[in-house]
Coordinates of C-alpha atoms in Angstrom, one line a residue:
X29 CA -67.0 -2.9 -13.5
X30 CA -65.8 -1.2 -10.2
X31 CA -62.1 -0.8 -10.3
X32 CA -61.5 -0.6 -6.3
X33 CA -59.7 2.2 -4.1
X34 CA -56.3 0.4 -3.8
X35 CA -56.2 -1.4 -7.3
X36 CA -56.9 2.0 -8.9
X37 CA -53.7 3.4 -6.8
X38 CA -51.9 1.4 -7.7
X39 CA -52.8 1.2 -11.5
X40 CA -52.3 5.6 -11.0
X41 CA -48.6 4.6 -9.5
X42 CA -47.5 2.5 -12.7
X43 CA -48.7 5.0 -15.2
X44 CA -47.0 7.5 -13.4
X45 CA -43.7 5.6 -13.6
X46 CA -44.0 5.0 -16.7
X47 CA -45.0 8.4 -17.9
X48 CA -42.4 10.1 -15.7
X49 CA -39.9 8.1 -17.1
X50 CA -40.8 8.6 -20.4
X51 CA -40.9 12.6 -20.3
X52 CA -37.8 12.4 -18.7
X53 CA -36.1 9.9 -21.7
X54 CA -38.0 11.9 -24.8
X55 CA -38.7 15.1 -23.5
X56 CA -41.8 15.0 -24.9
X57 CA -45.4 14.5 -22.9
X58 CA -46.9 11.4 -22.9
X59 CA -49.8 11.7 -25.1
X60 CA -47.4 12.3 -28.2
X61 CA -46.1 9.3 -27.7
X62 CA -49.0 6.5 -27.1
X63 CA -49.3 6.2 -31.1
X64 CA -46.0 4.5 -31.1
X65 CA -46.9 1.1 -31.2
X66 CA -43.4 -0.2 -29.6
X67 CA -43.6 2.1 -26.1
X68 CA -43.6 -0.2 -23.8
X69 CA -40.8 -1.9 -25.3
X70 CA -38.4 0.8 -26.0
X71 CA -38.9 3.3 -23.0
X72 CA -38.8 0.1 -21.1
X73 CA -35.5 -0.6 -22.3
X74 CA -34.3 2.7 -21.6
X75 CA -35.8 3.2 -18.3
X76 CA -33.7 0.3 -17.2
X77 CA -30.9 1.8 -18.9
X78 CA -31.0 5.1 -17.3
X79 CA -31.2 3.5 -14.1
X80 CA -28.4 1.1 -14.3
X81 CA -26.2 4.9 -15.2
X82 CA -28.0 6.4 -12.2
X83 CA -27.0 3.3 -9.8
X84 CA -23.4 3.3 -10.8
X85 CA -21.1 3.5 -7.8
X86 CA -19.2 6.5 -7.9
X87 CA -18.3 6.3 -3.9
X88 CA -14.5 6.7 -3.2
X89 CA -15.5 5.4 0.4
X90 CA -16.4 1.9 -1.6
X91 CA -13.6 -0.4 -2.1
X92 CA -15.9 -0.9 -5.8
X93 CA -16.3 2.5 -6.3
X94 CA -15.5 4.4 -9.2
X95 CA -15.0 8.2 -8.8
X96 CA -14.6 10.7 -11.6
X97 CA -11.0 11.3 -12.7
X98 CA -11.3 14.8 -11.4
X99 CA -11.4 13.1 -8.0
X100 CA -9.8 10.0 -8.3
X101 CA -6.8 11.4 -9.9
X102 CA -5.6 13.8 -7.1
X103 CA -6.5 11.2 -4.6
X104 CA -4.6 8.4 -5.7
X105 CA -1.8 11.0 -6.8
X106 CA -1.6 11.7 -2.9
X107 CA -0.7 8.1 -2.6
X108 CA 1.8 8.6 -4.9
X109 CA 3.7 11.2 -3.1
X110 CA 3.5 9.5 0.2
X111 CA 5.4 6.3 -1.3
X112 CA 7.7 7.6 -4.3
X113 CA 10.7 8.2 -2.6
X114 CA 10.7 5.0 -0.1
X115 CA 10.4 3.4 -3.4
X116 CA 12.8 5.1 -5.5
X117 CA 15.4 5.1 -2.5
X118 CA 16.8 1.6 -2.7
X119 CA 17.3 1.3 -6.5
X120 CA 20.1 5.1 -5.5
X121 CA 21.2 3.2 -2.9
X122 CA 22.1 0.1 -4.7
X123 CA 23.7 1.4 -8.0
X124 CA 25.7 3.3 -5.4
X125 CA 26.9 0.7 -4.0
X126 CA 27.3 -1.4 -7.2
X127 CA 29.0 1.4 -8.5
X128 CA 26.8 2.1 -11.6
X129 CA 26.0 5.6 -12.6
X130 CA 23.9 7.4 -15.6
X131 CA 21.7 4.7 -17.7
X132 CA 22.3 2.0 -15.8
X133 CA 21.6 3.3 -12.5
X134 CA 18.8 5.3 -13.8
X135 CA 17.2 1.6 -14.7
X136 CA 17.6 0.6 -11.3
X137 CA 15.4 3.2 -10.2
X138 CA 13.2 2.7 -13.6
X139 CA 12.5 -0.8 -13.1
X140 CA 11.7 -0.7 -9.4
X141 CA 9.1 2.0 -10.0
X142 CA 7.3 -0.5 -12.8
X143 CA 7.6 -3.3 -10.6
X144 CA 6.0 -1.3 -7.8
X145 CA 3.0 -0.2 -10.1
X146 CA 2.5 -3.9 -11.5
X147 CA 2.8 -4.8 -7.9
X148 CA -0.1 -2.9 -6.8
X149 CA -2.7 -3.3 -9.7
X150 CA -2.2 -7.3 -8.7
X151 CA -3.5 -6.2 -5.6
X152 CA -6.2 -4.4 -6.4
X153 CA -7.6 -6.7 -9.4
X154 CA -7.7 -10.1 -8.6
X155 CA -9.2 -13.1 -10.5
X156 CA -10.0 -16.3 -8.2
X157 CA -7.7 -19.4 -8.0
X158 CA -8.7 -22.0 -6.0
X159 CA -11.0 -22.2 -2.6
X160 CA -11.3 -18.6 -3.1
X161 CA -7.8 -17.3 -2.6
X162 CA -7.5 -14.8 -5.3
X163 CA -4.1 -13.5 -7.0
X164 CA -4.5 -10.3 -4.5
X165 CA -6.3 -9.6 -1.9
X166 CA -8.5 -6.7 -3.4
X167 CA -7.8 -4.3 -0.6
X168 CA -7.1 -0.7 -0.9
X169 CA -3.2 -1.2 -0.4
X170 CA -0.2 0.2 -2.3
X171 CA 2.9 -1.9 -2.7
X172 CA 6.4 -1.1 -3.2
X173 CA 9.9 -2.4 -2.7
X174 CA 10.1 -4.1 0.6
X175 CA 12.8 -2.6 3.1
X176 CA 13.4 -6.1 4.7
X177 CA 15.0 -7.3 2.0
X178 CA 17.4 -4.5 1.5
X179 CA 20.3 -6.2 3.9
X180 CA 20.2 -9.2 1.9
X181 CA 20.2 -7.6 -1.2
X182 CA 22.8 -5.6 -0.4
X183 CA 25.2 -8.5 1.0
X184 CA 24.0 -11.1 -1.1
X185 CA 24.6 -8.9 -4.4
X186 CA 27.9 -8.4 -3.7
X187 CA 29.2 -11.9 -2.6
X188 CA 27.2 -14.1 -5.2
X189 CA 26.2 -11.5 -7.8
X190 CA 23.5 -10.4 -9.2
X191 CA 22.4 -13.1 -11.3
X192 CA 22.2 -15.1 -8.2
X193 CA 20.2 -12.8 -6.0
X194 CA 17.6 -12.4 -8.7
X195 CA 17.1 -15.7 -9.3
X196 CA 16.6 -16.3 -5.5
X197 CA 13.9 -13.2 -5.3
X198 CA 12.0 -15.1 -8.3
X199 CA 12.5 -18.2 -6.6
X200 CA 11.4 -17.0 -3.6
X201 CA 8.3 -15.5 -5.2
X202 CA 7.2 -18.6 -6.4
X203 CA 7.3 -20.3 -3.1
X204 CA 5.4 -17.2 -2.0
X205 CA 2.4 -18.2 -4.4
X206 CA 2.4 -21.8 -3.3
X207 CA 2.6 -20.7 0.3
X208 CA -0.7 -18.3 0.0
X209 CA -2.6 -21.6 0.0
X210 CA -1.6 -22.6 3.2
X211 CA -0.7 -19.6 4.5
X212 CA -3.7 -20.2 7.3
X213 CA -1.4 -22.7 9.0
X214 CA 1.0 -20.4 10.3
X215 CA -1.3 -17.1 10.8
X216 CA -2.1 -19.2 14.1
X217 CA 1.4 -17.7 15.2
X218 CA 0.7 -14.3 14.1
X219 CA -1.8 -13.0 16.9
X220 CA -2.9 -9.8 17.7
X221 CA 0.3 -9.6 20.3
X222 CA 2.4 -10.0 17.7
X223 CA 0.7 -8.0 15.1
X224 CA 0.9 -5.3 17.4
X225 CA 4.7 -5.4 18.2
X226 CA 5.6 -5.6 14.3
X227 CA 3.5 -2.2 14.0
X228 CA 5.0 -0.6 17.0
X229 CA 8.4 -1.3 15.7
X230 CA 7.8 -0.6 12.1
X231 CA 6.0 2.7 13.6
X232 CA 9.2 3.8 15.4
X233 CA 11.8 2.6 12.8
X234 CA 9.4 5.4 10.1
X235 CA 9.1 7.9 12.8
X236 CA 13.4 8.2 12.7
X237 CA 13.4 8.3 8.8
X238 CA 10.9 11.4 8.7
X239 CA 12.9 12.9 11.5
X240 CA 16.0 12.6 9.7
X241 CA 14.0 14.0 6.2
X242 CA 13.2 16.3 8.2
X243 CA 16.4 17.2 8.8
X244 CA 17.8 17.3 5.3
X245 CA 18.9 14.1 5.2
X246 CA 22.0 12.6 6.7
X247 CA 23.5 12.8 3.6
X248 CA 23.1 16.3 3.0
X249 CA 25.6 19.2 3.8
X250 CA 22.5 21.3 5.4
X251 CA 21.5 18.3 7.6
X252 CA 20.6 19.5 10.7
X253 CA 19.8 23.4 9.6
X254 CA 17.0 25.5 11.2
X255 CA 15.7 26.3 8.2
X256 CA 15.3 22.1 7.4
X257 CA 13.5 21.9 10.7
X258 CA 11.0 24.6 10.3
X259 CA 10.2 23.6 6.5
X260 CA 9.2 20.1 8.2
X261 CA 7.8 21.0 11.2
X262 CA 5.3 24.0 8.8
X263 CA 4.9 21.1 6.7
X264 CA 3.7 18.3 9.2
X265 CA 1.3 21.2 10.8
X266 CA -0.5 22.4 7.8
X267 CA -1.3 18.7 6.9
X268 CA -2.9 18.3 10.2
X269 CA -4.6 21.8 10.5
X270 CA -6.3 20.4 6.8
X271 CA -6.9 17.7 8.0
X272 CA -8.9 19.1 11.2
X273 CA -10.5 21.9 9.8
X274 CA -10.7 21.3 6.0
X275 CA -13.9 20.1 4.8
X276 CA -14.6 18.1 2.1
X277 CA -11.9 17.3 -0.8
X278 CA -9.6 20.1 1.7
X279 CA -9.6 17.5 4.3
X280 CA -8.8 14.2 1.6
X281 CA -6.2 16.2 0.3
X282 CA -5.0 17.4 3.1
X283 CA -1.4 15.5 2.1
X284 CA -1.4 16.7 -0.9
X285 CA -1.8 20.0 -1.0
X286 CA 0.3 20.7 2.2
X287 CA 3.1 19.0 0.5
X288 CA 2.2 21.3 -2.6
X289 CA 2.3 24.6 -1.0
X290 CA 5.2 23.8 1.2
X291 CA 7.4 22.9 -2.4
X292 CA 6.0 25.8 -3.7
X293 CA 7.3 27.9 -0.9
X294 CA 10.6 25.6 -0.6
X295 CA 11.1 26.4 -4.3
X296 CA 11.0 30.5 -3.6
X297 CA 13.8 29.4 -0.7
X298 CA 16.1 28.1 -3.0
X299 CA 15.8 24.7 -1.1
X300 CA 15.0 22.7 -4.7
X301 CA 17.8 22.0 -7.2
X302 CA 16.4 21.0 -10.7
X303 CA 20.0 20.0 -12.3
X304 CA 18.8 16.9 -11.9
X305 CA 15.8 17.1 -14.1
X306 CA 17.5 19.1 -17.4
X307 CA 20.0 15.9 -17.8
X308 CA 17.5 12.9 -17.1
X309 CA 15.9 11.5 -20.5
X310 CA 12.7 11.5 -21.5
X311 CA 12.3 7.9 -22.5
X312 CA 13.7 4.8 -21.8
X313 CA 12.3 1.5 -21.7
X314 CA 13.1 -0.6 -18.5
X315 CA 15.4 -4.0 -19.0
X316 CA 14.3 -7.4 -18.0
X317 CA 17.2 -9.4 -17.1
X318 CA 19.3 -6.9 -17.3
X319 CA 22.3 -8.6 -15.7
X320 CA 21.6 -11.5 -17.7
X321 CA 20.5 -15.3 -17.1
X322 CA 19.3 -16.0 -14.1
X323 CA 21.4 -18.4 -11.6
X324 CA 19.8 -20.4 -8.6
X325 CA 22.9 -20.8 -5.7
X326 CA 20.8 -22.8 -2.7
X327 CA 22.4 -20.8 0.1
X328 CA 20.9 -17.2 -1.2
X329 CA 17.7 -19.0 -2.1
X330 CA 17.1 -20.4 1.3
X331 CA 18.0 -17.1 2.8
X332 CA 15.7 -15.1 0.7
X333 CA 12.5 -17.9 1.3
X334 CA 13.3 -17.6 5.3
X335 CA 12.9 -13.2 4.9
X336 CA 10.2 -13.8 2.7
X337 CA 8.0 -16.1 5.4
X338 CA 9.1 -13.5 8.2
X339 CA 8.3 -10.5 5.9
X340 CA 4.7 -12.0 6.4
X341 CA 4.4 -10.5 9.6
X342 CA 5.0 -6.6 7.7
X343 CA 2.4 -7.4 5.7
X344 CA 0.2 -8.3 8.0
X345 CA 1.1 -5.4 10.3
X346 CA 0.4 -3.0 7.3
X347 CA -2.7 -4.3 6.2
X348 CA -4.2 -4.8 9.8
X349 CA -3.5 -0.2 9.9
X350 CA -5.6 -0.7 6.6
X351 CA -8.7 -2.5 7.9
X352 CA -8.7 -1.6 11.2
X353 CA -8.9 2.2 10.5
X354 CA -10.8 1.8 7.4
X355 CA -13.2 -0.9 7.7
X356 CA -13.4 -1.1 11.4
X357 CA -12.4 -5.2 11.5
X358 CA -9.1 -7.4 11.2
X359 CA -7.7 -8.9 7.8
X360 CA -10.0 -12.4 7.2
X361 CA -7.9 -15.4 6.2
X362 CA -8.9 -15.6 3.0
X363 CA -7.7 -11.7 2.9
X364 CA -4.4 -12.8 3.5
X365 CA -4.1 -15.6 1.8
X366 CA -4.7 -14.1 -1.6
X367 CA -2.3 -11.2 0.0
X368 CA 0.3 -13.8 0.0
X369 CA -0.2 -14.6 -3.6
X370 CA 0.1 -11.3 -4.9
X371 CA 3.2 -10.3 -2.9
X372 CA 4.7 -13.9 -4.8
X373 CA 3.7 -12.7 -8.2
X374 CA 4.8 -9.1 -7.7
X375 CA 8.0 -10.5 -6.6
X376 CA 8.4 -12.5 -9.7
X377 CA 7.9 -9.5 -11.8
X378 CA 10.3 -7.2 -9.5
X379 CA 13.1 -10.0 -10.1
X380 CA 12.6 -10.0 -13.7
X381 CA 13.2 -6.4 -13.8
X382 CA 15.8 -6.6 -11.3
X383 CA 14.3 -5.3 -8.1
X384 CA 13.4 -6.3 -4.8
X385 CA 10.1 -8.2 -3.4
X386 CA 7.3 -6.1 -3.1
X387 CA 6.0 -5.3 0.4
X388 CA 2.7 -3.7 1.8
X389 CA 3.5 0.2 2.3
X390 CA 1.9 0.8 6.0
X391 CA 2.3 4.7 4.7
X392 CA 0.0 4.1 2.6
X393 CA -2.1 1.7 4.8
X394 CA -2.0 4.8 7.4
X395 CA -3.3 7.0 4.5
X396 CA -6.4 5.4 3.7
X397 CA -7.4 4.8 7.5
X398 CA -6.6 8.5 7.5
X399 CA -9.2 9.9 4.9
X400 CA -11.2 6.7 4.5
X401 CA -11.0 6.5 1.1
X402 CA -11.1 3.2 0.5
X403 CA -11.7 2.4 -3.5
X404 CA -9.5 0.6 -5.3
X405 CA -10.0 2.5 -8.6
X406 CA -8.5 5.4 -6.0
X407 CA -5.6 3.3 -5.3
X408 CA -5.1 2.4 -9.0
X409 CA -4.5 6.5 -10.2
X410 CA -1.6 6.3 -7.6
X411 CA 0.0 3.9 -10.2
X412 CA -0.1 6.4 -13.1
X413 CA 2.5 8.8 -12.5
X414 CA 4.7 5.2 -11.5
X415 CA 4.0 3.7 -14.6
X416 CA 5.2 7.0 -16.2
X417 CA 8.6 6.9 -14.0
X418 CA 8.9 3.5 -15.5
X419 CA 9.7 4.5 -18.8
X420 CA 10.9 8.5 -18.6
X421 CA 13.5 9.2 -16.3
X422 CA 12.6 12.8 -16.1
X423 CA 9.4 11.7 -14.2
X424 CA 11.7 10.0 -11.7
X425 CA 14.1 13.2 -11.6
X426 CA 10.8 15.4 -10.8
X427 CA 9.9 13.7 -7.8
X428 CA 13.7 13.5 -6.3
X429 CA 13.5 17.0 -6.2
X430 CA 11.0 17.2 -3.3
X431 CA 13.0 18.8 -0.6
X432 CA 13.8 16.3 2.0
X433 CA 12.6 18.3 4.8
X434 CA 9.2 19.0 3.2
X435 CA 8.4 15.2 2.4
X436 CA 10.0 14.2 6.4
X437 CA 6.8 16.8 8.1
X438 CA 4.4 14.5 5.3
X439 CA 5.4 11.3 6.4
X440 CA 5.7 11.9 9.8
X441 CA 2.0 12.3 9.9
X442 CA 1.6 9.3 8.2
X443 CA 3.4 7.8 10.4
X444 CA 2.4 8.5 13.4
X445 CA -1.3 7.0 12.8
X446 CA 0.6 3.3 12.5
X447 CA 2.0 3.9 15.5
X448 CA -1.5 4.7 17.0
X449 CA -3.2 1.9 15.1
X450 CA -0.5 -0.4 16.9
X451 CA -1.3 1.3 20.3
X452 CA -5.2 0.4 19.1
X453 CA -4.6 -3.3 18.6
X454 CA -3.5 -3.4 22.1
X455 CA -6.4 -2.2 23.2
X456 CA -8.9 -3.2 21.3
X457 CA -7.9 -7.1 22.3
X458 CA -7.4 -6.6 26.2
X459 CA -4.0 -8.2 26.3
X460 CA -3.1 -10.0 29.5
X461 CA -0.8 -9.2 31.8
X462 CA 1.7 -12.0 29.8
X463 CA 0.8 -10.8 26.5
X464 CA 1.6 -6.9 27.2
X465 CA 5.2 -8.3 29.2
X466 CA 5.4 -9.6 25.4
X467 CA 4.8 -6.6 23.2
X468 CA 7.0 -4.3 25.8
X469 CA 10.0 -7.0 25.4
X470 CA 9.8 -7.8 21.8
X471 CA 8.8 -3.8 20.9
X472 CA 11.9 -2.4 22.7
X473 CA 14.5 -5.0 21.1
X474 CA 13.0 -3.6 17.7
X475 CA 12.8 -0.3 18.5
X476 CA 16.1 -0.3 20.5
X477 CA 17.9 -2.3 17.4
X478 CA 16.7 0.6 15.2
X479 CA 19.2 3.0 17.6
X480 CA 22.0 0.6 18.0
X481 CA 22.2 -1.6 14.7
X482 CA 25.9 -2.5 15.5
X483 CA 25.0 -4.7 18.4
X484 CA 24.7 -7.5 15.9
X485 CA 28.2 -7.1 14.2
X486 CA 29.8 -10.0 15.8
X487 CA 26.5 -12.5 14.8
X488 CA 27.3 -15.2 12.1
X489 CA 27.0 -13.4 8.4
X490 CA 24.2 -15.0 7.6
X491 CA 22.0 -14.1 10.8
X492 CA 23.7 -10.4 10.0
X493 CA 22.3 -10.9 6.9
X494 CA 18.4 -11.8 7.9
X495 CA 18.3 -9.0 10.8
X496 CA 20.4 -6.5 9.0
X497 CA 18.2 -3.5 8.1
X498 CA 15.1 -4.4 10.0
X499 CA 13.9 -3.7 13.4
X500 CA 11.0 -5.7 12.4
X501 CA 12.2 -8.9 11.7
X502 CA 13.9 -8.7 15.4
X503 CA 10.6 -7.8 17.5
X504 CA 8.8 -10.2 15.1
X505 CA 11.4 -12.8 16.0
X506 CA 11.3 -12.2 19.7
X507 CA 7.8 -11.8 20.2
X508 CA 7.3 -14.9 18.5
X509 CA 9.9 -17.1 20.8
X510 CA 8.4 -15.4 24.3
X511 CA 4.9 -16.4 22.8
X512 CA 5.8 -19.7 22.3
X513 CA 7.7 -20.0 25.6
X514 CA 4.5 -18.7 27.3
X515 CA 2.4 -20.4 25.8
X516 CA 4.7 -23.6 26.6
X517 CA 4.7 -22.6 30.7
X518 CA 0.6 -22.6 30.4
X519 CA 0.7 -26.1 28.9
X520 CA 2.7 -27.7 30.8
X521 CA 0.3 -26.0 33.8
X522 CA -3.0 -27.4 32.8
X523 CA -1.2 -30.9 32.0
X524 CA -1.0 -31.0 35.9

């Protein structure tokens, strides 16, 4: 019988495959191997095998992808840097306040690093609710303790205790879960005009903190020295000089490895004190409840539930920087939703270890529209070293003593591609005449507020309270009423 010319091609391409794939499995050639009565089975088997190894996504510029450590680990270390001390800051702040030094204020700063890293591993794993809303929203985000929340904190701790303000943040995480469901109800509100304003603002209110880092630090006796400025400003221009003409993992860790050499350099200057880091501990395990039951006082509840819902706004600000630079498109519904979610259930974990609600870091948004590296495993190795600073001190001690001048030139990069992703919204959605008169208003009272925070001093305590220590919450608030007025005006128009 005549086999013909394109069934005996392809009969010559299976045997191929098959013979390819078997040298390549056994090492051996082919005709060793026919005896085996059980070929086709077993190099069948482990043809598929090999394959499935070969097809494994290792792409960090997946969100599924799963680098090698050697990659993944410096990358999501990066992250780590660019968020440590924002996250570390208001647990030094608060047991200064509180008055509480050594162990106890060292668990302030303990806890609020675990409750960062449990924070952001929500995130980034998710397992599906209901209607697919997820318990995070599975983008490449880092969370942290959220700034908003700091005046309220602050006030609230001192005028109804402790025991009362964490049992509002839990509370008000709760609520946050439920509200993740509906959530789609009031993102109606949150348009790109108003997205864009709450980045602007946040943008500007960053831009002054690395300034001031770059300083030294208000704080510090040396604040304002030339030798501050030119560590920051060598900093911030080595980044970006990586960043331009680095190539490869030079460029990705562009971050990184300026911040590395300029330590390095700031250590040889005497600019790093490690005093710090001999008397910290080694170990010691973060407490839950560590100012004991948990009380529920309506008024700080309410006020914590209304920051919460505004605080929506930051996080939608931070991870619109995330998927606009990164994937190119705006943050879906269901995105959100699931956002939502996770920012309730960090929350709840944060209160039980005494912290603050967890918030989107835009930093970190800016970093991964920055290098593109989008995979969550990525994102994950960033909360490695914060796991570690949840149970050794000395961890936490190591990264304090980053000069502030050094991490002020990294951040200020960072920050200055929200602030262009804010000028990008406004763009990208051809605003109207109406809509830009909105972002200019609402932008400048949050931008101006972040200059002149006493204008608010004579405001009822509990309106103090909500816009104390944001600029965002006041362009958010502002942008919202003029939309709402406008939008008013053009019904009242086509009524006639």
């Amino acid at each position: 019988m005549t086999i013909t010319t394109k069934a005996s091609r392809e009969a010559r391409m299976v045997l191929s495959f098959f013979l390819s794939s078997t040298e390549e499995l056994r090492g051996a050639h082919p005709r060793n191997i026919y005896p085996d009565n059980n070929f086709m089975e077993v190099n069948a088997r482990a043809v598929i095998e090999r394959r499935k190894v070969n097809m494994r996504n290792t792409s960090k510029y997946d969100v599924d992808g799963v680098p090698s450590l050697k990659e993944a680990l410096p990358l999501g270390f990066q992250h780590t840097l660019a968020m440590i001390v924002s996250n570390m800051l208001p647990g030094v702040l608060i047991a200064g306040i509180l008055g509480y030094t050594g162990n106890r204020a060292a668990n302030f700063v303990q806890c609020m690093m675990l409750s960062a890293a449990i924070g952001t591993l929500l995130q980034l794993y998710t397992v599906k609710i209901f209607k697919g809303v997820r318990t995070g929203s599975g983008l490449p985000i880092v969370m942290g303790m959220n700034y908003v929340f700091l005046g309220v904190y602050l006030s609230a701790s001192s005028s109804f205790g402790m025991n009362a303000l964490m049992g509002a943040i839990v509370v008000g995480g709760i609520f946050m879960v439920f509200l993740g469901f509906f959530i789609q109800k009031i993102l109606r509100y949150f348009t790109p005009t108003v997205t864009a304003v709450v980045i602007l603002a946040l943008a500007c209110d960053l831009i002054k903190v690395a300034m001031r880092n770059i300083g030294g630090g208000t704080s510090s006796d040396t604040y304002g020295s030339s030798i501050n400025f030119f560590f920051g400003l060598g900093t911030a221009l080595l980044i970006v000089l990586l960043g331009h003409f680095g190539k490869g993992f030079v460029k990705e860790l562009s971050i990184l490895i300026g911040m590395i050499v300029a330590y390095i350099v700031a250590v040889f200057a005497g600019l790093v004190d490690f005093s710090s880091v001999a008397e910290a501990s080694w170990i010691a395990i973060p407490k839950p409840f560590a100012f004991g039951a948990l009380e529920f006082n309506p008024s700080v509840i309410i006020m914590v539930i209304l920051l919460y819902i505004i605080a929506v706004a930051d996080y939608l600000g931070a991870t619109t920087v995330c998927t606009n630079g990164a994937f190119g498109r705006d943050v879906t519904d269901k995105e959100v939703s699931s956002l939502v979610v996770g920012v309730g259930l960090g929350s709840v974990v944060s209160g039980i270890f005494n912290g603050m609600p967890v918030g989107v870091y835009s930093q970190n948004c800016a970093m991964v529209a920055m290098n593109k590296v989008v995979s969550r495993f990525v994102i994950a190795m960033s909360t490695v070293a914060l796991f570690l600073g949840g149970f050794s001190p000395k961890i936490g001690a190591i990264f304090q003593t980053i000069p502030n001048c050094v991490l002020g030139g990294a951040t200020l990069v960072i920050f200055s591609q929200i602030f262009t992703s804010g000028i990008s919204i406004v763009k990208m959605n051809n605003l109207s005449k109406e809509q830009l008169t909105i972002v200019g208003v609402a932008s400048a009272f949050g931008i101006g507020y972040s200059y002149a925070p006493e204008v608010i001093e004579n405001l009822p305590s509990m309106a103090q309270t909500i816009l104390s220590g944001s600029n965002v919450v006041i362009g958010c608030i502002i942008a919202l009423v003029l939309q709402g007025l406008f939008s008013l005006k053009k019904q009242k128009e086509t009524e006639k």
